[in-house]
Short mmCIF file of C-alpha atoms and ligand atoms in Angstrom, two decimals:
data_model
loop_
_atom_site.label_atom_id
_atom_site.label_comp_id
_atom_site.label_asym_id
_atom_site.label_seq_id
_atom_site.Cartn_x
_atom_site.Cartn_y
_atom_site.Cartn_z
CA UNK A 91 0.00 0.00 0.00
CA UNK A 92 1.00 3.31 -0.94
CA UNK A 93 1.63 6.60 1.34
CA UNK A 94 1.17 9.65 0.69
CA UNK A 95 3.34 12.50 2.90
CA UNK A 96 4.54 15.89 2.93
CA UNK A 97 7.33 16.45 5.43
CA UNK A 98 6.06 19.92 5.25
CA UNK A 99 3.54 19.07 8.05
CA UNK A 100 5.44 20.17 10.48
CA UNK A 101 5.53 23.67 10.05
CA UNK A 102 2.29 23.31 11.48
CA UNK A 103 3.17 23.23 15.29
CA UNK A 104 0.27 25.30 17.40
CA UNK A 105 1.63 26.95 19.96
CA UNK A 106 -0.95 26.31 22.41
CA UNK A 107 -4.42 24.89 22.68
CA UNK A 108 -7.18 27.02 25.58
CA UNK A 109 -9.12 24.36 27.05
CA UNK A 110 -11.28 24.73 29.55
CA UNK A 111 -9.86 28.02 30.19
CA UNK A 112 -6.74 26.69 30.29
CA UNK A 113 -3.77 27.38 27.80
CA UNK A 114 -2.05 24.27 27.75
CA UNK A 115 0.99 22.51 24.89
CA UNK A 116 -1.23 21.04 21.46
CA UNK A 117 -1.88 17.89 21.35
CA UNK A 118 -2.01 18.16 18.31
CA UNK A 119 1.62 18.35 17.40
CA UNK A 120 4.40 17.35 14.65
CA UNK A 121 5.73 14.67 16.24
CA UNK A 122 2.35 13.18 15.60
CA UNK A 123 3.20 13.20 11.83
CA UNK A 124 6.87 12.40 12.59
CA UNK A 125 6.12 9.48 14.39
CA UNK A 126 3.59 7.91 11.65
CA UNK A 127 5.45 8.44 9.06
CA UNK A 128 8.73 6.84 10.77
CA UNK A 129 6.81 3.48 11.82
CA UNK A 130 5.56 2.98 8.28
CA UNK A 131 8.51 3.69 6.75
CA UNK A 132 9.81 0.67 9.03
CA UNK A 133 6.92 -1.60 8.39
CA UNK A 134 8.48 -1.21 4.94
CA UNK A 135 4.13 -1.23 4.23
CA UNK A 136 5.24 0.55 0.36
CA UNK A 137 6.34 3.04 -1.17
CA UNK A 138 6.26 6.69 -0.06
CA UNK A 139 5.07 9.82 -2.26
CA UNK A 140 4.97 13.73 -2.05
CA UNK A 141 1.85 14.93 -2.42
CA UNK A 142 1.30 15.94 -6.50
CA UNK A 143 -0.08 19.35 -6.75
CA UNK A 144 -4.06 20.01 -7.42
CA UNK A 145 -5.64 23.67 -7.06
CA UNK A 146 -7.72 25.28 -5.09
CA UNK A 147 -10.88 24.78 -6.27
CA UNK A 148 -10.43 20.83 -5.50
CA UNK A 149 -10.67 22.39 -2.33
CA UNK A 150 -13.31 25.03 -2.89
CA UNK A 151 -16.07 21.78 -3.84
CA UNK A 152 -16.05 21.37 -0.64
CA UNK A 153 -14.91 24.87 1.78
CA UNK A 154 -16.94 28.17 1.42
CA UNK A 155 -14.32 30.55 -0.83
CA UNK A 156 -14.36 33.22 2.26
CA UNK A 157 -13.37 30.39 4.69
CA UNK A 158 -10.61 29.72 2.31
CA UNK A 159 -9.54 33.22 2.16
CA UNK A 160 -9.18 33.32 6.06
CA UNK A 161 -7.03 30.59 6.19
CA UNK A 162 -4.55 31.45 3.41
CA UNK A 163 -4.40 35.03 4.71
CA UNK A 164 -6.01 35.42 8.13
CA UNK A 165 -2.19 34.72 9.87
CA UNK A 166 -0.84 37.76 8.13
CA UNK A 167 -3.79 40.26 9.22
CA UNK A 168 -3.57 38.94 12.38
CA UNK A 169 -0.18 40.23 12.77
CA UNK A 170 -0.70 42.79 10.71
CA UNK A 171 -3.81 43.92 13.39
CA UNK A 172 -0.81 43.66 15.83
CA UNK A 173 -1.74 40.47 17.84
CA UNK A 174 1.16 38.36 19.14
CA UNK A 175 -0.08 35.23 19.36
CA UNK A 176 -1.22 32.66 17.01
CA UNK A 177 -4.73 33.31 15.45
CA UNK A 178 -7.34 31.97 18.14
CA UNK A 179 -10.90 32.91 18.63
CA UNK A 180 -12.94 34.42 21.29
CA UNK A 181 -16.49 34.89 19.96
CA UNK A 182 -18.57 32.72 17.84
CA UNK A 183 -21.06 32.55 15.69
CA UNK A 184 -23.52 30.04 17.08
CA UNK A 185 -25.68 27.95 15.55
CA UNK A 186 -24.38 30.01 12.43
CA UNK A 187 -27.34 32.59 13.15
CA UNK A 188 -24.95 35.28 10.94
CA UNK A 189 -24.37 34.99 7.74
CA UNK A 190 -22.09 38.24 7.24
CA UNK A 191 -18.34 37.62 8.03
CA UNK A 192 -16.82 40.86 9.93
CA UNK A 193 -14.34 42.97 8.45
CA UNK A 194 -12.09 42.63 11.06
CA UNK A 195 -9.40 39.80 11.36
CA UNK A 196 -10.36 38.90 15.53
CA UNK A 197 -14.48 38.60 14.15
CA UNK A 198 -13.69 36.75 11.14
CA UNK A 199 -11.27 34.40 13.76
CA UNK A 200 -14.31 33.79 15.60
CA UNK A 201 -16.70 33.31 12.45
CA UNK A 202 -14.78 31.01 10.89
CA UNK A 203 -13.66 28.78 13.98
CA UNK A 204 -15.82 26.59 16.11
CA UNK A 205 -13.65 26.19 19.25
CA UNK A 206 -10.14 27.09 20.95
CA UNK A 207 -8.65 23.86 20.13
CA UNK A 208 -7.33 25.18 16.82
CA UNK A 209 -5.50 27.90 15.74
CA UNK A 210 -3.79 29.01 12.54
CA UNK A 211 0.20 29.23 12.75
CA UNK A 212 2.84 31.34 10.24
CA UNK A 213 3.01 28.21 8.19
CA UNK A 214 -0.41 26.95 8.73
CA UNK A 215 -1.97 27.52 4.67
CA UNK A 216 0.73 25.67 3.44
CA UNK A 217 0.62 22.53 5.69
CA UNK A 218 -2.93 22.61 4.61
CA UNK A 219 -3.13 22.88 1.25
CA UNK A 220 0.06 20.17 0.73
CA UNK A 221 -2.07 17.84 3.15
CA UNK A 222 -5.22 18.24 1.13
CA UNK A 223 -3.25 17.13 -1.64
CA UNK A 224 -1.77 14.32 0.13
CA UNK A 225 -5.52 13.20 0.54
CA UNK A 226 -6.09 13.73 -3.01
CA UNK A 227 -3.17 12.43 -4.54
CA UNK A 228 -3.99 8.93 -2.34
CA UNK A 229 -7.10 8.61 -4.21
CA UNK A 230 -5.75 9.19 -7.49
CA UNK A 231 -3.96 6.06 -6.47
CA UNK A 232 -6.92 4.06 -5.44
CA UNK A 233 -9.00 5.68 -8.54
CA UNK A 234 -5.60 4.06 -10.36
CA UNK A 235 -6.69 0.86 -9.72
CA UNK A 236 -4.38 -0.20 -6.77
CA UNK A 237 -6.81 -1.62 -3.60
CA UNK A 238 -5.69 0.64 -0.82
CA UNK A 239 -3.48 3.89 -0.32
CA UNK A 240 -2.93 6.01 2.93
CA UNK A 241 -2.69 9.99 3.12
CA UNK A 242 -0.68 10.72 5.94
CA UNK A 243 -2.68 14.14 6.69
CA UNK A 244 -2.15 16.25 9.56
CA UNK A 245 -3.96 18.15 10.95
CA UNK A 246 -7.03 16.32 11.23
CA UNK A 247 -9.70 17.08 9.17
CA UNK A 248 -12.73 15.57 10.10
CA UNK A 249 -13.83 18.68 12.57
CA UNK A 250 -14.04 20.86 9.30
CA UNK A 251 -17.09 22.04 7.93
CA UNK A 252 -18.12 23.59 5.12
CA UNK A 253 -17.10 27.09 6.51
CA UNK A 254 -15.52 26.48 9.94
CA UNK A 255 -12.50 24.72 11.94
CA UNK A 256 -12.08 23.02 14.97
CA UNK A 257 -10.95 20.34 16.80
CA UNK A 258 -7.47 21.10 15.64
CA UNK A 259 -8.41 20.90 11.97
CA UNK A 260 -8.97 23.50 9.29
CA UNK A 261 -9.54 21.31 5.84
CA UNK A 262 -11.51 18.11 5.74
CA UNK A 263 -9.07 15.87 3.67
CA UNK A 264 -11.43 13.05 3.97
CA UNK A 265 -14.39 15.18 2.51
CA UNK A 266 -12.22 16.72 -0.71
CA UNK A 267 -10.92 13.42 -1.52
CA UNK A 268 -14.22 12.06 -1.36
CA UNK A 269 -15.89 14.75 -3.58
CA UNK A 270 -13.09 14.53 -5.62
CA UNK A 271 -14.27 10.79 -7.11
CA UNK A 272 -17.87 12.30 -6.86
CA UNK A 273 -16.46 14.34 -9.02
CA UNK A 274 -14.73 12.38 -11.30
CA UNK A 275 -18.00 10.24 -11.92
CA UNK A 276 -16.64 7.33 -10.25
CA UNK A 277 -19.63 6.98 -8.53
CA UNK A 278 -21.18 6.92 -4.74
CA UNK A 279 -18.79 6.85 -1.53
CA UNK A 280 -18.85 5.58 2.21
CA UNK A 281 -16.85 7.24 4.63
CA UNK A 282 -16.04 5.28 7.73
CA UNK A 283 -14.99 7.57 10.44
CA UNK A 284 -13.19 5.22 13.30
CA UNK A 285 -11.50 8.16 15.07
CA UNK A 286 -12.71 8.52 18.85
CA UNK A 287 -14.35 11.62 18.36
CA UNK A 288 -17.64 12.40 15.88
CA UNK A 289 -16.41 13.76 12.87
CA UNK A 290 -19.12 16.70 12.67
CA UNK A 291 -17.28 18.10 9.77
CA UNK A 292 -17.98 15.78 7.29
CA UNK A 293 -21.20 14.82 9.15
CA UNK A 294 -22.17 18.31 8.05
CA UNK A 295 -21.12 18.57 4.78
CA UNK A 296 -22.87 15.69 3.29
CA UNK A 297 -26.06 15.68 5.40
CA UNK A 298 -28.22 16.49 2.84
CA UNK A 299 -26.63 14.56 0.22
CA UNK A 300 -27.43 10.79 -0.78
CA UNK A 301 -23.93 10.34 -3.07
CA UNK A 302 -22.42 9.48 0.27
CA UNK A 303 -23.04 7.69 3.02
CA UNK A 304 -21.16 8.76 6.49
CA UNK A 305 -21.21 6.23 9.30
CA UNK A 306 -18.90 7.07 12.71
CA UNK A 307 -18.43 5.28 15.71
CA UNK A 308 -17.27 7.56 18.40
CA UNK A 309 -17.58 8.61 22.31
CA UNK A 310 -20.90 9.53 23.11
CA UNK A 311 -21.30 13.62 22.58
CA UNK A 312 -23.21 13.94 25.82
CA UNK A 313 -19.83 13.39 27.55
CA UNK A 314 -16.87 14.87 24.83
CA UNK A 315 -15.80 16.71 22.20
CA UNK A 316 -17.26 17.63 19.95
CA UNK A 317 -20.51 17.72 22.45
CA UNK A 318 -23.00 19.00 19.80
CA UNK A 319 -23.26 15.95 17.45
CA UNK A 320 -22.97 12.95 16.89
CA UNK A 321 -26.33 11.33 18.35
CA UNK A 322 -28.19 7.76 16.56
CA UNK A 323 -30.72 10.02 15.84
CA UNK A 324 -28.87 12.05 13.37
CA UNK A 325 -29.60 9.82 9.93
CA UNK A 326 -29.67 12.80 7.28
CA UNK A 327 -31.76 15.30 5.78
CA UNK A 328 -33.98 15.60 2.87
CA UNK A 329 -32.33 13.60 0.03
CA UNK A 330 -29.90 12.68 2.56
CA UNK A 331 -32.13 11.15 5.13
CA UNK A 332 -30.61 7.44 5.87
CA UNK A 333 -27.18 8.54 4.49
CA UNK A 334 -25.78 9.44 8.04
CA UNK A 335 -25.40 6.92 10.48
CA UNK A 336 -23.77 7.67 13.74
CA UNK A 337 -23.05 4.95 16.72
CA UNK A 338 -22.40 6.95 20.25
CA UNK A 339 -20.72 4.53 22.53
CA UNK A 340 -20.02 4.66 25.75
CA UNK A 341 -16.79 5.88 27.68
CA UNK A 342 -14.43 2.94 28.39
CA UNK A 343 -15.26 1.52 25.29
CA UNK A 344 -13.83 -1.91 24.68
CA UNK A 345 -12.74 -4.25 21.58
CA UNK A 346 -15.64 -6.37 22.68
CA UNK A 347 -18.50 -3.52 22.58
CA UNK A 348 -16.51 -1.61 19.86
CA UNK A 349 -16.36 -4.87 17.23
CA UNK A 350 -20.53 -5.13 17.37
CA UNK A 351 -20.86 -1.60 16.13
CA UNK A 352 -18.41 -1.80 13.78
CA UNK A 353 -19.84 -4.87 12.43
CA UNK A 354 -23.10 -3.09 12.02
CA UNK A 355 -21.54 0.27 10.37
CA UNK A 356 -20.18 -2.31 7.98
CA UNK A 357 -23.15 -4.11 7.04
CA UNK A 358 -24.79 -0.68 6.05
CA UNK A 359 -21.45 0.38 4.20
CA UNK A 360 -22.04 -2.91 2.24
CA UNK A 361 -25.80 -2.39 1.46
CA UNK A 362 -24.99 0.78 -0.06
CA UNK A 363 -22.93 -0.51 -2.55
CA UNK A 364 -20.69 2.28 -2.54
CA UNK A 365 -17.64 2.37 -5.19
CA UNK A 366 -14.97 3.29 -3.00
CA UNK A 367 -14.55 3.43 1.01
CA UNK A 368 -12.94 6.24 2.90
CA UNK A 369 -11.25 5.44 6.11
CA UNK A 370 -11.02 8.28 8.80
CA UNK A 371 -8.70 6.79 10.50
CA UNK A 372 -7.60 8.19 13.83
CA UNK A 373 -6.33 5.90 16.95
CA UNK A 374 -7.45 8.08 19.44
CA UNK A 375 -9.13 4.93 20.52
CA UNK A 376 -6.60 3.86 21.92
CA UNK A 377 -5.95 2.92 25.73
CA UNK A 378 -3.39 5.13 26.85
CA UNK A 379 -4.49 8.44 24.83
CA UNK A 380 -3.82 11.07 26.80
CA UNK A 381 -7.08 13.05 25.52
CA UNK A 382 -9.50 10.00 24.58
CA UNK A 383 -11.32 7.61 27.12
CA UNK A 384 -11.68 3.85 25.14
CA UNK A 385 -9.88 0.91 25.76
CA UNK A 386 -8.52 -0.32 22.20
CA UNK A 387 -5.25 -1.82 22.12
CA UNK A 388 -2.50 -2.34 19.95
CA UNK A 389 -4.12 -5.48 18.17
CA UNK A 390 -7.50 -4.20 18.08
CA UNK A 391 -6.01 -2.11 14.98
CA UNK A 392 -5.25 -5.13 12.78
CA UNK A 393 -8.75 -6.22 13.76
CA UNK A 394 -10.54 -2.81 12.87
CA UNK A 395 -8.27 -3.18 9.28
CA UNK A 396 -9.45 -6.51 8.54
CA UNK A 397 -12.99 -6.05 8.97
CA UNK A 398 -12.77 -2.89 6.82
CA UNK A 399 -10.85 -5.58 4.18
CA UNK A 400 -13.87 -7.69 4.40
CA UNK A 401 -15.56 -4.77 2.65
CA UNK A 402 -13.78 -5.64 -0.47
CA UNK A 403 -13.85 -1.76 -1.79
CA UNK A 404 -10.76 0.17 -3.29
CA UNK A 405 -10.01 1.69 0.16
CA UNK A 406 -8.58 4.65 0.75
CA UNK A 407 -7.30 5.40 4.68
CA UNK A 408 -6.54 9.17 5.59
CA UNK A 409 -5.30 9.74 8.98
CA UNK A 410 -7.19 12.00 11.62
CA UNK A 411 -6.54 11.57 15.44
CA UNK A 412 -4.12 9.95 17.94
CA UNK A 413 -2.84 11.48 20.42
CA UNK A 414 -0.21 8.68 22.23
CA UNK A 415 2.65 9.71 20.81
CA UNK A 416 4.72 6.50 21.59
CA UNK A 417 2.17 4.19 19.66
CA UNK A 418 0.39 6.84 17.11
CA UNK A 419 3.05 5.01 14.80
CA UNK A 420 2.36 1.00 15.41
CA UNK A 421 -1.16 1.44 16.22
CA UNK A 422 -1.76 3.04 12.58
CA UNK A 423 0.69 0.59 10.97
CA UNK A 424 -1.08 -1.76 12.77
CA UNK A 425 -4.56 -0.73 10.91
CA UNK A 426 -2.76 -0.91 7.35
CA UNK A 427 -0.62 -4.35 7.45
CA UNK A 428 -3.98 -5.63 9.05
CA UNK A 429 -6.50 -4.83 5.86
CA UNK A 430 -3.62 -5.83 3.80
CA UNK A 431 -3.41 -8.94 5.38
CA UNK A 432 -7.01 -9.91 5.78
C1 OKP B 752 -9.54 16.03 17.01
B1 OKP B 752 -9.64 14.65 16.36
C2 OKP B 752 -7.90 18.19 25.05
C3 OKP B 752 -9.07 18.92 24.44
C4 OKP B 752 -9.53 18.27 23.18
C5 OKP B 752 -10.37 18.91 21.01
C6 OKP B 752 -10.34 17.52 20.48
C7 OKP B 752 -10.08 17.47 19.00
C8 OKP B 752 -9.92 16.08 18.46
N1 OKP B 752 -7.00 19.03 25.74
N2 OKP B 752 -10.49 19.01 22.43
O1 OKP B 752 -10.94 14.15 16.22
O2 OKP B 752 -8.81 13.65 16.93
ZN1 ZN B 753 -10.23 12.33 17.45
#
């Protein structure tokens, strides 16, 4: 299997996240990418490619153009407003009751991000646009013909809406590749979202839509991030209605509660008959992450990448969360070597 990289990534490094009023070090953080890309690398899994280049209106089918425009230049008129930090917000829009974005840089900061996990760094615009492409240029691959390929993205995407960040993400690689083979006509697309937290983003994005199908297993919202989604009872909307399909589980989540609802998410993935699968994959699943609360371990990986193998769809993986530094790098590994052994 194929990877897709850009060493780039790192001049992404937040400075801080604010949570719960308190400014603490990112999670979110290079070594993240670092680490991943290191472990498959040694799993000698394939080959690994730069990211080819794409434009920005691959990335406009899926982001509002103004949203786009904040990100490429909001770190520059931050400074230029004379702010010393990193671009955070501290007012939002909620509920999305505006539809005007302010003039000045601190609104628009708050207009365009959800939450204080994320912020957007000097070299923020180009991390995100090379890791969109890494997501992109994977599923060329896949659209190539070859079974599986993983973009190594980072930041995560999956908290990315249409016009908003958050949760440490700013682009939704998972969505753009997806619309992407919409797109190209390839035809209809399941994205399996397997990282701890709901992936509202893309949630949002397609939830009127019935050309793809979004099913998530995650910690129940009534008790984390990202708090205001994520519920069973969220299925779609209008055409979309039956296209969203979300499992809430409960903290402390084990293999043995975890495999049941993945088996179901997969037997809905296979009624659909989509033509290719997207993987979110994050391992903030895992036992020891510092910021997640199930019980997965090491192994559980190669059993979450087999029963996606069972699927028997072109496959493409793009990474999200994982936030246990030590094992960010076997536990994915451990996702890819086992689909590709299943
Ligand atoms: C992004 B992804 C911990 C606060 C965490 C934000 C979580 C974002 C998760 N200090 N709040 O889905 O892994
Ligand atoms: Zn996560």
């Amino acid at each position: 299997m194929k990877t897709v990289y850009a060493d780039k990534h790192a001049l992404h490094a937040p400075s801080q996240e604010i949570y719960c009023g308190q400014v603490m070090p990112c999670a979110e953080k290079p070594a993240r990418g670092d680490n991943v890309h290191r472990a498959v690398r040694e799993s000698g899994l394939g080959d690994i490619l730069a990211p080819q280049n794409f434009s920005l209106a691959d990335i406009t089918r899926v982001h509002d153009a103004g949203y786009v425009d904040f990100l490429k230049t909001g770190y520059a008129a931050w400074k230029k407003a004379g702010f010393e930090t990193d671009v955070f917000a501290c007012n939002f829009n909620l509920r999305q009751a505006c539809n005007t974005p302010p003039q000045v840089i601190e609104g628009k900061a708050g207009y365009y991000l959800a939450d204080t996990s994320v912020s957007i760094t000097q070299g923020t615009w180009e991390v995100l646009e090379q890791s969109a492409y890494a997501a992109l240029t994977a599923l060329d691959i896949v659209a190539g013909g070859d079974r599986a390929a993983f973009a190594l993205c980072r930041p995560p995407g999956h908290h990315a809406s249409v016009a908003a960040g958050g949760g440490y993400g700013l682009l939704n690689n998972a969505a753009i590749a997806a619309q992407a083979f919409i797109d190209k006509g390839l035809g209809k697309v399941a994205v399996l979202d397997v990282d701890y937290h709901h992936g509202n983003g893309t949630q949002d994005i397609f939830y009127h839509r019935n050309d793809l199908l979004y099913c998530s297993l995650h910690a129940d919202p009534a008790l984390d991030f990202p708090y205001f989604s994520g519920y069973a009872d969220e299925k779609g909307a209008g055409a979309g209605e039956g296209f969203n399909r979300n499992y809430p589980l409960p903290m402390g989540t084990a293999w043995a509660t975890y495999k049941e609802s993945l088996a179901d998410a997969a037997r809905h993935i296979d009624a659909y008959g989509a033509d290719i699968l997207v993987v979110s994959l994050g391992v903030d699943t895992f036992k020891d992450d510092p910021i997640s609360q199930f019980k997965l371990e090491t192994d559980d990986y190669a059993r979450i990448g087999a029963e996606i193998a069972k699927l028997g769809k072109p496959t493409l993986f793009v990474m999200e969360g994982g936030y246990a530094i030590d094992q960010i790098g076997v536990n994915v590994v451990k996702a890819l070597t086992g689909f590709q052994g299943a």
